[in-house]
Amino acid sequence: MSEPAVKMNWFQTLRERYAHPGALSKIGVLGMNRRNVSYISRYNPRHLFPLVDDKLQTKELALEAGVKVPDLIGVISEQHAVKELSHILQRCNSGFCIKPAHGSGGKGIMVITRQSEEGYRKSNGQFATISDLERHISNILAGLFSLGGRADVAIIEDLIHFDDCFSGFSYEGVPDTRIIVFRGFPVMAMMRLSTADSNGKANLHQGAVGVGLDIGDGHALRAVQFDKPILLHPDTGLNMMTLKVPHWEEVLTLAVSCYEMSGLGYLGTDIVLDRFKGPMLLELNARPGLTIQIANGKGLLPRLRQIESLSHKKRMSVADRVAYAREHFTDHR
Amino acid sequence: MASRTPFYILVSLLFLAGTALTLHRHIAFDIPWFPGEQRQTWSIEAKVDFEADGNPVTARLAIPNTQPGFTQLNQQTASPGYGLSFVERETGTYAEWSIREANGDQSLYYKVDMLVDPFAIPDEQVIVPSAKPNVEKEPYATAAQMILDRAIERSSSNYTLARELIHEFNNQQQTAELLAQVKPKTAWISQLLQEAGVPARRIHALELEDGRRRQSLIEYLQVFDETEYEVFNPETGEQGQAENMLLWQYHSGPVLEVIGATNAQVSFSMISQEQPFNIALNQKFADNEWLNFSLYTLPLEEQAIFKGILLIPVGVLIVVLMRILVGIKTSGTFMPVLIAMAFIQTSLMTGLIGFLLIVGVGLMIRSYLSYLNLLLVARISAVIIMVIGMIAIFSIIAYKFGLTEGMKITFFPMIILAWTIERMSILWEEEGAKQVMIQGGGSLLVAILAYMAMNLDWVRHLTFNFMGIQLILMALTLVAGSYTGYRLLELKRFKPLTKLDKS
């Protein structure tokens, strides 16, 4: 191969693999640096971070504000209190979930679907003993799952009985809806569905499927796994495009009310649908990731800018803002 | 949004001030931009420590003169309250401090600048010591004679005799041990040489290496042939004077004598400075210190520390660029800089191998620790102790195999290593080996880049000689911190979005 040909090839590969920055900015893709400088540090006051970084505080805040959250079964905050675990667990006779108050990215969450004589049945079908649970809690307390290893608190909360409408879309694990709420407007949404690859976790970089949702009515726009578009669920083979989140208006209203409740201008809300109780807030995130853009096939910037340029947003009620977003951020195809 | 104007003004001010300071240093003091255009001088500082107990104290330290390879430029002492004179004696030149009454720990400093100068003209003629036989007690006399006879048999000249004597001492372990009971090996060798009619003496030399602190003198053997002489390493028998070897005491006298105090010792710090030849020569005549704000006015030991510290901003800037512009994930924000600092001490290959060995083995042991269900602080403490143990074992193994390079592993910051192992291990448990490779590899990649930047000769030269560079680095960091464009790796990550746009 001659010298220029090699050079051309190399250049070709580069162009195939990497996007031109101009092309990305034309679509309005939000990058990590701009997210940090222009959105998080500008719209999220530092002193509000602890509210969302600590799931216990978030829960208390939500209860105060009347936002629906999974019931709290118990809290273990001291090593010596770990022994009381079995006592606490007697209070609930069905499934529950143990999580660290300061965990991020789904780290350290243990889901028990059923209690029986055989032990505690985990979401992946294996059984755990009471001492397994105690060890897990003790790890949480020592700060294994919290950022920087600082001492943490274990929260035990009621299991979410996720809505049947998602069966077949998620392989083990709870499917949740992530909605980015910017200054009180829902700007982009996606559903995170766990797969066999992701080990029942809803983290996209671990192989969970991200499904972009239409803000207008909550139907699926496109689905991606490992940043690549897919049509069928890799485990169940279901067509992802048939997914549509029920109670959409309610879901959006719940997400938007988190803005009032937390005061954060740029917010990621994780919402689950409970079969009995409807939409519930699972978690808030003050630094939501950017993969939602890949799941939606769209950049966030145009919508963020549209909200920033609205002049009368202060006077709009929750319902107004939901209606505005449903009208403007829908996909007219 | 708050106005960005003050920010840009600040950045420009920093940048301008940095550039101005740098230019000023260049023009006013003629410090060149590149390390090559200059003469190397060594600043060597001897620190004499002793404990005084209220009595009159006299301290005498041998000091070097211009000698083949080195021209003495100037000398300074720091010794508040002490009287000082330089005395010439038969056994060389001495700095003599005296005081009527001193109490507690005392430190006296003597600093000399030596210019590396192949054309140095020694002030004094080399005086060949007269060979004087010495009478020894039995059985040492016989044992020594035996070694001498063997050496004479195998030698043909003064120098070869010296070499063979050293070899004999190394080969005949038992005899050597017997003789060592009376006096040190070097003393015996020089004495035996004199007995054989070869003028020889013990001298004290200093190995020059930039930025070293708390060094001590090494004993060498000086052997004469007529008026010529050669220097021998009494341990290996190696002949000749290395380029970086400065003779400190070469008249076979004592290096340090302290009367009226206890626990006297001397240690040396040294630093290599690059100076234009004309400045170096000017220093010969200028006694007064240049009145300027510069690191050169600090004691040498601190200067040596600063040489390292001033490099850190360069490494930090590399980390900033790699994270903000490229988007490489590292475990621990500035750990790569710390690893890079260790690499500078160990050299890259040794450092890399050492790092991978320790972290690799550490991860294996740590995976066992995780079964013990320990509390976090205790677990990390255990990892620290384990890391120290591993470093010790690797050093010993490396030494046994004759790899002295391997012992440099001790330069790694141990607490940092322990944290790295802990984080990697948690990462492994939670996200699998792939993430460990990505983050660990990212850290190492950034560390290697930082090392390469920090190890460049001209980067070291610029950061140490031009304080203004620090302000420029600061300005660059601030600019990088306000970059809101895409990271290089994001161009890859978001590539699927551009394809969608076209279809």
CSV table of C-alpha atoms in Angstrom, one decimal, chain A residues 15-21 23-34 36-38 42 79 107-108 135 138-139 142-145 148-149 201 203 205-206 222 227 290-291 293-294 296-299 301, chain B residues 1-2 4 323-325 329 366 370-377 379 419 422-423 426-427 429-432 434-435 480-501:
chain,number,residue,atom,x,y,z
A,15,ARG,CA,-14.0,10.0,10.6
A,16,GLU,CA,-16.1,6.9,11.0
A,17,ARG,CA,-15.4,6.6,14.7
A,18,TYR,CA,-15.4,10.2,15.8
A,19,ALA,CA,-18.1,12.8,15.2
A,20,HIS,CA,-17.1,16.2,14.1
A,21,PRO,CA,-17.6,18.7,17.0
A,23,ALA,CA,-21.9,18.2,13.7
A,24,LEU,CA,-22.6,17.5,17.4
A,25,SER,CA,-23.1,21.1,18.2
A,26,LYS,CA,-25.5,21.4,15.2
A,27,ILE,CA,-27.7,18.7,16.8
A,28,GLY,CA,-27.3,20.4,20.1
A,29,VAL,CA,-25.6,17.6,22.0
A,30,LEU,CA,-24.8,18.6,25.5
A,31,GLY,CA,-21.2,17.6,26.5
A,32,MET,CA,-19.9,16.8,29.9
A,33,ASN,CA,-17.9,20.1,30.3
A,34,ARG,CA,-20.8,22.3,29.2
A,36,ASN,CA,-20.8,21.0,34.5
A,37,VAL,CA,-20.1,24.6,33.8
A,38,SER,CA,-23.3,26.0,32.2
A,42,ARG,CA,-25.1,27.5,37.4
A,79,GLN,CA,-22.9,-1.0,63.4
A,107,LYS,CA,-24.3,0.7,43.9
A,108,GLY,CA,-25.0,-1.4,46.9
A,135,ARG,CA,-22.8,-8.3,56.1
A,138,SER,CA,-22.3,-3.6,57.6
A,139,ASN,CA,-20.5,-2.9,54.3
A,142,ALA,CA,-18.5,1.3,56.5
A,143,GLY,CA,-18.9,3.4,53.4
A,144,LEU,CA,-18.1,0.8,50.8
A,145,PHE,CA,-20.7,2.2,48.4
A,148,GLY,CA,-15.0,8.7,49.1
A,149,GLY,CA,-15.8,5.9,51.5
A,201,LYS,CA,-29.1,-3.3,37.2
A,203,ASN,CA,-27.1,1.3,34.6
A,205,HIS,CA,-22.9,1.6,30.9
A,206,GLN,CA,-23.3,-1.9,32.4
A,222,ARG,CA,-35.9,4.4,20.1
A,227,ASP,CA,-24.9,3.2,22.8
A,290,LEU,CA,-25.8,12.4,29.2
A,291,THR,CA,-26.7,9.1,27.7
A,293,GLN,CA,-29.4,12.0,24.5
A,294,ILE,CA,-28.3,8.8,22.8
A,296,ASN,CA,-33.5,9.8,22.5
A,297,GLY,CA,-31.4,10.3,19.4
A,298,LYS,CA,-31.4,14.0,20.2
A,299,GLY,CA,-29.3,16.7,21.8
A,301,LEU,CA,-29.3,21.8,24.2
B,1,MET,CA,-25.2,34.6,34.3
B,2,ALA,CA,-22.4,36.5,36.0
B,4,ARG,CA,-17.1,36.5,32.4
B,323,ARG,CA,-9.7,14.9,31.8
B,324,ILE,CA,-11.3,18.0,30.4
B,325,LEU,CA,-10.2,17.9,26.8
B,329,LYS,CA,-11.2,8.3,33.3
B,366,ARG,CA,-7.3,-7.6,49.0
B,370,SER,CA,-13.0,-8.8,51.5
B,371,TYR,CA,-14.1,-12.2,52.7
B,372,LEU,CA,-13.1,-11.2,56.3
B,373,ASN,CA,-15.9,-8.6,56.4
B,374,LEU,CA,-13.7,-5.9,58.0
B,375,LEU,CA,-14.7,-2.4,58.7
B,376,LEU,CA,-13.4,0.0,56.1
B,377,VAL,CA,-10.7,1.9,58.0
B,379,ARG,CA,-9.3,-2.9,55.9
B,419,TRP,CA,-6.0,3.5,48.3
B,422,GLU,CA,-8.8,-0.5,47.7
B,423,ARG,CA,-10.6,1.5,45.0
B,426,ILE,CA,-14.2,-2.2,44.9
B,427,LEU,CA,-14.5,-1.3,41.3
B,429,GLU,CA,-16.4,-6.3,42.7
B,430,GLU,CA,-19.0,-3.9,41.4
B,431,GLU,CA,-18.4,-3.3,37.8
B,432,GLY,CA,-16.0,-6.1,36.8
B,434,LYS,CA,-13.1,-4.3,32.5
B,435,GLN,CA,-13.8,-1.1,34.4
B,480,ALA,CA,-9.1,24.8,30.7
B,481,GLY,CA,-11.5,25.0,33.6
B,482,SER,CA,-13.9,27.1,31.7
B,483,TYR,CA,-13.8,25.1,28.5
B,484,THR,CA,-17.4,24.0,27.7
B,485,GLY,CA,-16.7,22.2,24.4
B,486,TYR,CA,-16.8,18.5,23.7
B,487,ARG,CA,-14.3,16.1,25.1
B,488,LEU,CA,-12.4,14.1,22.6
B,489,LEU,CA,-13.9,10.8,23.8
B,490,GLU,CA,-17.4,12.3,23.7
B,491,LEU,CA,-17.0,12.8,19.9
B,492,LYS,CA,-16.8,9.0,19.8
B,493,ARG,CA,-19.5,8.4,22.3
B,494,PHE,CA,-22.1,10.7,20.6
B,495,LYS,CA,-21.1,9.6,17.1
B,496,PRO,CA,-24.4,7.5,16.8
B,497,LEU,CA,-26.4,10.7,17.1
B,498,THR,CA,-24.9,12.3,14.0
B,499,LYS,CA,-25.7,9.2,11.9
B,500,LEU,CA,-29.3,9.4,13.0
B,501,ASP,CA,-29.4,13.0,11.8
